[in-house]
Structure formats: C-alpha cells, structure tokens
Amino acid sequence: MLRVLISRRWLGALAVALGFAVAAWFLGQWQWHRYEAKAARADRINSHYEAKPQPLADVLGETPMPLSEEWTRVTATGRYAADQTLLVRNRPYEGTYGYEVLVPFTTDAGTVLVDRGWVQNARSAESLPTVPPAPTDEVTLTGWLRRSEPSLGRTPPAGQVASINLTEAGRQVDEPLLGAYVVLEVERLPDGSAPPRPTALEAPDTGLGPHQAYAFQWWLAMVGGFVLVGFGVRREYRDGLDDTDSGAVAAGAAPPRPKKVRIWDEEDG
C-alpha cells in the first residue's frame, strides 16, 4: 500500500490535499476573527445601550473617541445650528434608501454632530427630500455616541456628505467638531415637548451571524482531502491485489482442494 501512496499520481493528490488543508485553516481563522469582532461589538452595545445616560462633557472631548466607548449613552443641553444641516447620501432604512440628517449641536463642551434620523429620497434624484427642521430653541437631548466613519473619497454637492466622516463634515460646517457624533434617541424643548424630527434610526444589530459555525466547518474540512486520498490509495491497492489473483488463476494455478470431511469429524461436531 505504501508503494501505491508514493507513486507520482498519489503524491500529487497528497500535495493538493495539503494545500486545501492550509487554505481551510486560514479561511477558518478569517471566519473566527469575524465572529470575535461581532461578539465584541455586541458586548459594547449590550453594556452601553440601555445604561443611564452620562453628561456629554464627561465622556467626549476633541480627540477621537476610543472604540471601547462606542454606543455610550449620553445627554447634553444646547442649541442646533439648523442652517448647517448636512444630508448623508445613500443610507438604508428597512430596505429603502434615503438620507440621514446631521445637525451641529453646540454645548458647553463644544460642538457635536447629531444624527437626528432618516428621511426618504425625493421623487427625483435632482430634488432633495423635505426634512423636519431642527428646533431653534434650547434643547436637551439623549443619544448614543458613534465613532467617525471612514471617508469614501467622494465630493458630493454642498450640504451633503458621502459618509459620517467628522473631518469632512467639520470642513462643511466650518468649525471643529468633538471626537464622535450622537445618534439621537430623544430631544426635549424647555416645556418638555418633543419637536418634529426625522424617522428614528433602527436599533443596532447585535446578532453574531454564522461566522463561528463557518470557522468550525472549515477546520473540520481540513482532513477531507487526506481522507479522500486514503480511500483512493486503498482502493487502488485492493484492485491491484484482485488483478494479481486473477492473473494467477489465468496462468493455470490450481485452486486449493477442499478439505475432506470424515464421518467421525461430523459426529464430533
């Protein structure tokens, strides 16, 4: 059987099985890292999302917010700069694309960008949607902190941005922004009423997806190629034995004579 295995054909098949095993290992590692990233994100959301809101000035400054603080629930009082409203293009909500509405919000701690929600696209691409205006009175709001998004490297029309990149948004509003933006949960006027606002964004997804299962599947598949090679080598070896036996019969080799059974042997049995 070893002679069959070390033949050129089966050594080549063994090399292919080894290459597949190495690829399956790295694919399993990739899926496992995706699972770990989603699990860490879910832990951050679950630990912050329903927590008691903290004063904005206590958790946010001018430097970029660390990833560990994302989805921290905060509260702040200040005024919107409604004339500096920005629209974020191509943002989905329940399967429909539209705009997210960003408005600078000035507080004692500085100016923070607030995502007030989502509005649907206008009837034509040449028109902008109707957006509920931000209130001009003092507002107390509660929301969740999000980190700046990567730049997409595009230059949309004035008053619009391709992503919520704080550097690009800061250039449009012409003033420095704090190191994260706020996804609005609720806002209240001094009389306790809630002003009209765009559609509130969907709650973040905390599902872990199938990545952990995929990782285990890839790692289990590592042995698949070797198993197939083993079955193939064994079958070829056995076929060779069958051919040898058939050749011996064809060459005139007498089959073994049956053993004579004596009467007393049957009686003893």
Short mmCIF file of N, CA, C and O in Angstrom, two decimals, residues 12-92:
data_model
loop_
_atom_site.label_atom_id
_atom_site.label_comp_id
_atom_site.label_asym_id
_atom_site.label_seq_id
_atom_site.Cartn_x
_atom_site.Cartn_y
_atom_site.Cartn_z
N GLY A 12 1.05 13.65 -5.87
CA GLY A 12 0.43 14.89 -6.34
C GLY A 12 -0.90 15.15 -5.66
O GLY A 12 -1.21 16.27 -5.26
N ALA A 13 -1.72 14.07 -5.53
CA ALA A 13 -3.01 14.22 -4.85
C ALA A 13 -2.82 14.59 -3.39
O ALA A 13 -3.58 15.39 -2.82
N LEU A 14 -1.78 14.04 -2.77
CA LEU A 14 -1.48 14.38 -1.37
C LEU A 14 -1.09 15.84 -1.23
O LEU A 14 -1.48 16.53 -0.26
N ALA A 15 -0.34 16.36 -2.20
CA ALA A 15 0.04 17.78 -2.18
C ALA A 15 -1.19 18.68 -2.32
O ALA A 15 -1.30 19.72 -1.66
N VAL A 16 -2.12 18.27 -3.18
CA VAL A 16 -3.37 19.04 -3.33
C VAL A 16 -4.15 19.03 -2.02
O VAL A 16 -4.69 20.06 -1.58
N ALA A 17 -4.23 17.86 -1.37
CA ALA A 17 -4.94 17.76 -0.09
C ALA A 17 -4.29 18.64 0.97
O ALA A 17 -4.98 19.30 1.77
N LEU A 18 -2.94 18.69 0.96
CA LEU A 18 -2.24 19.54 1.92
C LEU A 18 -2.52 21.02 1.64
O LEU A 18 -2.75 21.80 2.58
N GLY A 19 -2.52 21.40 0.36
CA GLY A 19 -2.83 22.79 0.02
C GLY A 19 -4.24 23.17 0.44
O GLY A 19 -4.47 24.28 0.95
N PHE A 20 -5.19 22.25 0.24
CA PHE A 20 -6.57 22.53 0.66
C PHE A 20 -6.66 22.67 2.18
O PHE A 20 -7.38 23.54 2.69
N ALA A 21 -5.93 21.83 2.92
CA ALA A 21 -5.96 21.90 4.38
C ALA A 21 -5.43 23.25 4.87
O ALA A 21 -6.00 23.85 5.79
N VAL A 22 -4.34 23.72 4.25
CA VAL A 22 -3.78 25.03 4.64
C VAL A 22 -4.78 26.14 4.34
O VAL A 22 -5.01 27.04 5.17
N ALA A 23 -5.41 26.10 3.15
CA ALA A 23 -6.40 27.12 2.80
C ALA A 23 -7.59 27.07 3.75
O ALA A 23 -8.10 28.12 4.19
N ALA A 24 -8.05 25.86 4.10
CA ALA A 24 -9.19 25.72 5.02
C ALA A 24 -8.84 26.28 6.40
O ALA A 24 -9.69 26.88 7.08
N TRP A 25 -7.58 26.10 6.83
CA TRP A 25 -7.15 26.65 8.12
C TRP A 25 -7.27 28.18 8.13
O TRP A 25 -7.83 28.76 9.06
N PHE A 26 -6.76 28.82 7.09
CA PHE A 26 -6.79 30.28 7.05
C PHE A 26 -8.22 30.81 6.87
O PHE A 26 -8.59 31.84 7.44
N LEU A 27 -9.04 30.09 6.09
CA LEU A 27 -10.44 30.51 5.95
C LEU A 27 -11.18 30.38 7.28
O LEU A 27 -12.01 31.23 7.63
N GLY A 28 -10.87 29.33 8.04
CA GLY A 28 -11.46 29.18 9.36
C GLY A 28 -11.02 30.30 10.30
O GLY A 28 -11.82 30.84 11.07
N GLN A 29 -9.73 30.66 10.22
CA GLN A 29 -9.23 31.78 11.03
C GLN A 29 -9.94 33.08 10.68
O GLN A 29 -10.29 33.87 11.56
N TRP A 30 -10.14 33.32 9.38
CA TRP A 30 -10.82 34.53 8.93
C TRP A 30 -12.25 34.58 9.49
O TRP A 30 -12.69 35.62 10.01
N GLN A 31 -12.98 33.48 9.39
CA GLN A 31 -14.34 33.46 9.92
C GLN A 31 -14.34 33.63 11.44
O GLN A 31 -15.22 34.29 12.00
N TRP A 32 -13.35 33.06 12.11
CA TRP A 32 -13.28 33.19 13.57
C TRP A 32 -13.02 34.64 13.98
O TRP A 32 -13.63 35.12 14.94
N HIS A 33 -12.15 35.34 13.25
CA HIS A 33 -11.89 36.75 13.58
C HIS A 33 -13.15 37.59 13.34
O HIS A 33 -13.41 38.53 14.09
N ARG A 34 -13.92 37.27 12.30
CA ARG A 34 -15.17 37.99 12.07
C ARG A 34 -16.15 37.73 13.22
O ARG A 34 -16.85 38.64 13.67
N TYR A 35 -16.19 36.50 13.69
CA TYR A 35 -17.05 36.19 14.84
C TYR A 35 -16.61 36.98 16.08
O TYR A 35 -17.44 37.55 16.80
N GLU A 36 -15.30 37.04 16.34
CA GLU A 36 -14.81 37.77 17.50
C GLU A 36 -15.14 39.25 17.41
O GLU A 36 -15.51 39.88 18.42
N ALA A 37 -15.01 39.83 16.20
CA ALA A 37 -15.33 41.25 16.03
C ALA A 37 -16.81 41.50 16.31
O ALA A 37 -17.17 42.49 16.97
N LYS A 38 -17.68 40.62 15.81
CA LYS A 38 -19.11 40.81 16.04
C LYS A 38 -19.46 40.59 17.52
O LYS A 38 -20.32 41.30 18.07
N ALA A 39 -18.81 39.64 18.15
CA ALA A 39 -19.07 39.41 19.57
C ALA A 39 -18.63 40.60 20.41
O ALA A 39 -19.34 41.01 21.34
N ALA A 40 -17.47 41.19 20.08
CA ALA A 40 -17.00 42.36 20.82
C ALA A 40 -17.95 43.54 20.61
O ALA A 40 -18.25 44.29 21.55
N ARG A 41 -18.43 43.73 19.37
CA ARG A 41 -19.37 44.82 19.09
C ARG A 41 -20.68 44.61 19.86
O ARG A 41 -21.22 45.55 20.45
N ALA A 42 -21.17 43.37 19.88
CA ALA A 42 -22.40 43.09 20.62
C ALA A 42 -22.23 43.36 22.11
O ALA A 42 -23.13 43.89 22.77
N ASP A 43 -21.06 43.02 22.65
CA ASP A 43 -20.79 43.29 24.07
C ASP A 43 -20.80 44.79 24.35
O ASP A 43 -21.33 45.24 25.38
N ARG A 44 -20.19 45.58 23.43
CA ARG A 44 -20.18 47.04 23.64
C ARG A 44 -21.61 47.59 23.63
O ARG A 44 -21.98 48.42 24.46
N ILE A 45 -22.39 47.15 22.67
CA ILE A 45 -23.76 47.66 22.57
C ILE A 45 -24.57 47.25 23.79
O ILE A 45 -25.27 48.08 24.40
N ASN A 46 -24.49 45.99 24.18
CA ASN A 46 -25.29 45.50 25.31
C ASN A 46 -24.91 46.17 26.62
O ASN A 46 -25.75 46.35 27.50
N SER A 47 -23.63 46.55 26.76
CA SER A 47 -23.20 47.17 28.01
C SER A 47 -23.51 48.66 28.06
O SER A 47 -23.60 49.25 29.15
N HIS A 48 -23.70 49.32 26.90
CA HIS A 48 -23.90 50.77 26.87
C HIS A 48 -25.33 51.20 26.50
O HIS A 48 -25.78 52.26 26.94
N TYR A 49 -26.01 50.40 25.69
CA TYR A 49 -27.21 50.90 25.01
C TYR A 49 -28.32 51.30 25.97
O TYR A 49 -28.98 52.31 25.78
N GLU A 50 -28.54 50.52 26.99
CA GLU A 50 -29.62 50.80 27.95
C GLU A 50 -29.10 51.41 29.24
O GLU A 50 -29.85 51.55 30.21
N ALA A 51 -27.83 51.79 29.28
CA ALA A 51 -27.25 52.33 30.51
C ALA A 51 -27.79 53.74 30.79
O ALA A 51 -28.33 54.40 29.91
N LYS A 52 -27.61 54.17 32.01
CA LYS A 52 -28.01 55.53 32.38
C LYS A 52 -27.18 56.53 31.59
O LYS A 52 -25.95 56.41 31.51
N PRO A 53 -27.81 57.53 30.95
CA PRO A 53 -27.03 58.48 30.14
C PRO A 53 -26.07 59.31 30.99
O PRO A 53 -26.41 59.76 32.09
N GLN A 54 -24.87 59.52 30.47
CA GLN A 54 -23.85 60.32 31.14
C GLN A 54 -23.77 61.71 30.49
O GLN A 54 -24.06 61.85 29.29
N PRO A 55 -23.36 62.72 31.24
CA PRO A 55 -23.16 64.04 30.62
C PRO A 55 -22.14 63.96 29.49
O PRO A 55 -21.09 63.34 29.63
N LEU A 56 -22.46 64.59 28.38
CA LEU A 56 -21.60 64.54 27.21
C LEU A 56 -20.18 65.00 27.54
O LEU A 56 -19.20 64.38 27.10
N ALA A 57 -20.05 66.06 28.31
CA ALA A 57 -18.73 66.61 28.63
C ALA A 57 -17.86 65.64 29.42
O ALA A 57 -16.63 65.76 29.41
N ASP A 58 -18.48 64.67 30.11
CA ASP A 58 -17.71 63.73 30.93
C ASP A 58 -17.06 62.62 30.11
O ASP A 58 -16.12 61.98 30.58
N VAL A 59 -17.56 62.38 28.91
CA VAL A 59 -17.07 61.23 28.15
C VAL A 59 -16.51 61.58 26.78
O VAL A 59 -15.90 60.73 26.12
N LEU A 60 -16.67 62.83 26.34
CA LEU A 60 -16.25 63.17 24.98
C LEU A 60 -15.48 64.47 24.96
O LEU A 60 -15.87 65.46 25.59
N GLY A 61 -14.36 64.46 24.21
CA GLY A 61 -13.58 65.66 24.01
C GLY A 61 -13.28 65.85 22.54
O GLY A 61 -13.94 65.29 21.67
N GLU A 62 -12.24 66.61 22.25
CA GLU A 62 -11.89 66.90 20.87
C GLU A 62 -11.15 65.75 20.20
O GLU A 62 -11.14 65.65 18.97
N THR A 63 -10.50 64.89 20.97
CA THR A 63 -9.78 63.75 20.39
C THR A 63 -10.77 62.65 20.01
O THR A 63 -11.84 62.53 20.61
N PRO A 64 -10.42 61.84 19.01
CA PRO A 64 -11.33 60.76 18.58
C PRO A 64 -11.66 59.82 19.74
O PRO A 64 -10.79 59.43 20.52
N MET A 65 -12.90 59.46 19.84
CA MET A 65 -13.36 58.57 20.90
C MET A 65 -12.82 57.16 20.67
O MET A 65 -12.86 56.65 19.55
N PRO A 66 -12.32 56.48 21.72
CA PRO A 66 -11.84 55.10 21.54
C PRO A 66 -13.00 54.15 21.24
O PRO A 66 -14.15 54.40 21.61
N LEU A 67 -12.68 53.06 20.57
CA LEU A 67 -13.69 52.10 20.16
C LEU A 67 -14.45 51.52 21.35
O LEU A 67 -15.65 51.25 21.27
N SER A 68 -13.77 51.36 22.48
CA SER A 68 -14.41 50.77 23.66
C SER A 68 -15.56 51.61 24.19
O SER A 68 -16.41 51.11 24.92
N GLU A 69 -15.60 52.91 23.84
CA GLU A 69 -16.65 53.79 24.34
C GLU A 69 -17.82 53.94 23.36
O GLU A 69 -18.78 54.66 23.65
N GLU A 70 -17.74 53.28 22.21
CA GLU A 70 -18.81 53.44 21.24
C GLU A 70 -20.13 52.92 21.79
O GLU A 70 -20.17 51.94 22.53
N TRP A 71 -21.21 53.59 21.44
CA TRP A 71 -22.58 53.34 21.90
C TRP A 71 -22.80 53.76 23.35
O TRP A 71 -23.81 53.40 23.96
N THR A 72 -21.87 54.54 23.91
CA THR A 72 -22.13 55.12 25.24
C THR A 72 -23.33 56.04 25.15
O THR A 72 -23.45 56.86 24.24
N ARG A 73 -24.22 55.93 26.10
CA ARG A 73 -25.44 56.75 26.13
C ARG A 73 -25.14 58.05 26.86
O ARG A 73 -24.62 58.04 27.99
N VAL A 74 -25.44 59.19 26.22
CA VAL A 74 -25.09 60.49 26.78
C VAL A 74 -26.29 61.43 26.73
O VAL A 74 -27.27 61.18 26.02
N THR A 75 -26.17 62.50 27.48
CA THR A 75 -27.17 63.56 27.46
C THR A 75 -26.46 64.91 27.42
O THR A 75 -25.34 65.04 27.93
N ALA A 76 -27.09 65.89 26.78
CA ALA A 76 -26.48 67.22 26.65
C ALA A 76 -27.57 68.24 26.41
O ALA A 76 -28.65 67.93 25.90
N THR A 77 -27.27 69.48 26.78
CA THR A 77 -28.17 70.61 26.54
C THR A 77 -27.45 71.64 25.69
O THR A 77 -26.27 71.94 25.92
N GLY A 78 -28.14 72.16 24.69
CA GLY A 78 -27.52 73.15 23.81
C GLY A 78 -28.48 73.59 22.73
O GLY A 78 -29.71 73.44 22.85
N ARG A 79 -27.93 74.11 21.64
CA ARG A 79 -28.74 74.62 20.53
C ARG A 79 -28.21 74.05 19.21
O ARG A 79 -27.01 73.92 19.01
N TYR A 80 -29.17 73.74 18.34
CA TYR A 80 -28.82 73.28 17.00
C TYR A 80 -28.44 74.47 16.11
O TYR A 80 -29.03 75.55 16.22
N ALA A 81 -27.48 74.24 15.22
CA ALA A 81 -27.20 75.19 14.13
C ALA A 81 -27.96 74.69 12.91
O ALA A 81 -27.40 74.02 12.03
N ALA A 82 -29.27 74.99 12.86
CA ALA A 82 -30.14 74.42 11.84
C ALA A 82 -29.72 74.80 10.43
O ALA A 82 -29.96 74.04 9.48
N ASP A 83 -29.09 75.95 10.28
CA ASP A 83 -28.69 76.39 8.94
C ASP A 83 -27.45 75.64 8.42
O ASP A 83 -27.05 75.81 7.27
N GLN A 84 -26.86 74.79 9.27
CA GLN A 84 -25.70 73.99 8.88
C GLN A 84 -26.05 72.51 8.70
O GLN A 84 -25.17 71.65 8.73
N THR A 85 -27.31 72.23 8.46
CA THR A 85 -27.75 70.85 8.31
C THR A 85 -27.06 70.16 7.13
O THR A 85 -26.93 70.73 6.05
N LEU A 86 -26.63 68.92 7.35
CA LEU A 86 -25.99 68.11 6.32
C LEU A 86 -26.82 66.85 6.08
O LEU A 86 -27.42 66.30 7.02
N LEU A 87 -26.85 66.40 4.84
CA LEU A 87 -27.55 65.17 4.48
C LEU A 87 -26.53 64.11 4.08
O LEU A 87 -25.65 64.36 3.26
N VAL A 88 -26.66 62.92 4.66
CA VAL A 88 -25.77 61.80 4.34
C VAL A 88 -26.46 60.95 3.27
O VAL A 88 -27.54 60.42 3.49
N ARG A 89 -25.82 60.81 2.12
CA ARG A 89 -26.42 60.15 0.98
C ARG A 89 -26.43 58.63 1.12
O ARG A 89 -25.59 58.05 1.80
N ASN A 90 -27.41 57.99 0.44
CA ASN A 90 -27.45 56.53 0.27
C ASN A 90 -27.42 55.77 1.59
O ASN A 90 -26.64 54.84 1.79
N ARG A 91 -28.34 56.14 2.48
CA ARG A 91 -28.42 55.45 3.77
C ARG A 91 -29.69 54.61 3.81
O ARG A 91 -30.79 55.11 3.59
N PRO A 92 -29.57 53.31 4.09
CA PRO A 92 -30.75 52.43 4.07
C PRO A 92 -31.53 52.49 5.38
O PRO A 92 -30.98 52.68 6.47
#
